[in-house]
CSV table of C-alpha atoms in Angstrom, one decimal:
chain,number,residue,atom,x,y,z
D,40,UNK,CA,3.2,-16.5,110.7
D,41,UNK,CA,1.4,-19.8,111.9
D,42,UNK,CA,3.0,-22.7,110.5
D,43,UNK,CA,0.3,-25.2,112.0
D,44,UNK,CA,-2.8,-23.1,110.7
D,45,UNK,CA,-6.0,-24.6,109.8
D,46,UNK,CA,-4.1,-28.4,111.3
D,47,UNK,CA,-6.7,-30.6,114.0
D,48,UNK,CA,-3.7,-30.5,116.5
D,49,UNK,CA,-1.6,-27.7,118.0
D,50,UNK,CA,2.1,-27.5,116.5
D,51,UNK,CA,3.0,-29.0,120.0
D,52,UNK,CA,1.4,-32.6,119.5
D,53,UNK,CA,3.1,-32.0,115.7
D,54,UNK,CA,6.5,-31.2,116.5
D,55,UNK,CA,6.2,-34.0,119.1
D,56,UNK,CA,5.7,-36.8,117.3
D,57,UNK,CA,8.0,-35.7,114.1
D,58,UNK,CA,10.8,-35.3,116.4
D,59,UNK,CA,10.1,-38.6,118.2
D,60,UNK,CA,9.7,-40.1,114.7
D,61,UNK,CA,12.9,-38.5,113.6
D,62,UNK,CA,15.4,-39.2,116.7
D,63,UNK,CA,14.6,-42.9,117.4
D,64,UNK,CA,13.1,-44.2,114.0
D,65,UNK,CA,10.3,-45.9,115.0
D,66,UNK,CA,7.5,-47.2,112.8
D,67,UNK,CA,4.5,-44.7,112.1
D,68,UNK,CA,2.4,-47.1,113.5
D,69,UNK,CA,4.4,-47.9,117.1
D,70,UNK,CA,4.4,-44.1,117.2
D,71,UNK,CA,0.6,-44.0,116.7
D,72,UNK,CA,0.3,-46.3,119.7
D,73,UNK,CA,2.8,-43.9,121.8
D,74,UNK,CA,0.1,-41.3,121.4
D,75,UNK,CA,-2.4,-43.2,121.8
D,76,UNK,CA,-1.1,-43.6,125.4
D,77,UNK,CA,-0.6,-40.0,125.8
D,78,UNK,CA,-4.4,-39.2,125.1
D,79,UNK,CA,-3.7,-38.1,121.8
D,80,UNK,CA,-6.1,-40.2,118.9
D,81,UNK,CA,-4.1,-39.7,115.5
D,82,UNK,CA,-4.1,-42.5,112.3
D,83,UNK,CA,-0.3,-43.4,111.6
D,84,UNK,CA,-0.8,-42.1,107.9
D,85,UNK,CA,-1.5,-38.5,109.6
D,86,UNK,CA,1.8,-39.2,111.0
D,87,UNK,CA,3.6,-39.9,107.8
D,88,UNK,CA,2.1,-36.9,106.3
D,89,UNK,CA,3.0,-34.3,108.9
D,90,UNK,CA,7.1,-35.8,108.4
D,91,UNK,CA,6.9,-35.4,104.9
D,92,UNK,CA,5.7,-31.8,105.5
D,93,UNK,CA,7.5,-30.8,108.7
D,94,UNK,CA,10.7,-32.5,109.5
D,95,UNK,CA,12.8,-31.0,106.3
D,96,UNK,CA,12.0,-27.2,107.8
D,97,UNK,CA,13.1,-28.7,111.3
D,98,UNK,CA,16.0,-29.9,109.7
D,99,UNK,CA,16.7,-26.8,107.7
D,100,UNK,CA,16.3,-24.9,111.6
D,101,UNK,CA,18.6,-27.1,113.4
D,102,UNK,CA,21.4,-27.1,110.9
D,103,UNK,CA,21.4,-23.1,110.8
D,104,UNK,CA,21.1,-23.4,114.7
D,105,UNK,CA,24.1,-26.1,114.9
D,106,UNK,CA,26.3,-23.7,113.1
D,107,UNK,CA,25.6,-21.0,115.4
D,108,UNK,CA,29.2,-19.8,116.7
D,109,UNK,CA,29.6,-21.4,120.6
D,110,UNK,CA,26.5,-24.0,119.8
D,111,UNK,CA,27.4,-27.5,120.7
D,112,UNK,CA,25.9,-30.7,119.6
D,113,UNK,CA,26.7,-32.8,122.7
């Protein structure tokens, strides 16, 4: 299963900036600048859609990973 088909960018560049959005809470629009800088040309509300669509599955995958016997979170 593709979870990025028929998205403009590859899941990379989308995982990337949900998780960057997600760890150090910046503002859609500083993030939009960050890729910007990085060669990658995406709006801020793009952003805010693909966090409302991708980070709760992230965070449903990390929490099952987390709980993994011998995983630790430091």
């Amino acid at each position: 299963m593709n979870d990025f088909k028929w998205r403009h960018f590859r899941g990379e560049i989308i995982l990337g900036g949900v998780r960057w959005y997600c760890k150090y809470g910046i503002s859609y629009r500083n993030l939009e600048e960050m890729l910007q800088e990085r060669g990658v040309s995406v709006d801020h509300t793009t952003l805010y859609r693909w966090v409302q669509h991708y980070a709760p599955e992230m965070g449903k995958r990390l929490r099952w990973y987390w709980k993994r016997p011998g995983c630790s979170r430091s």
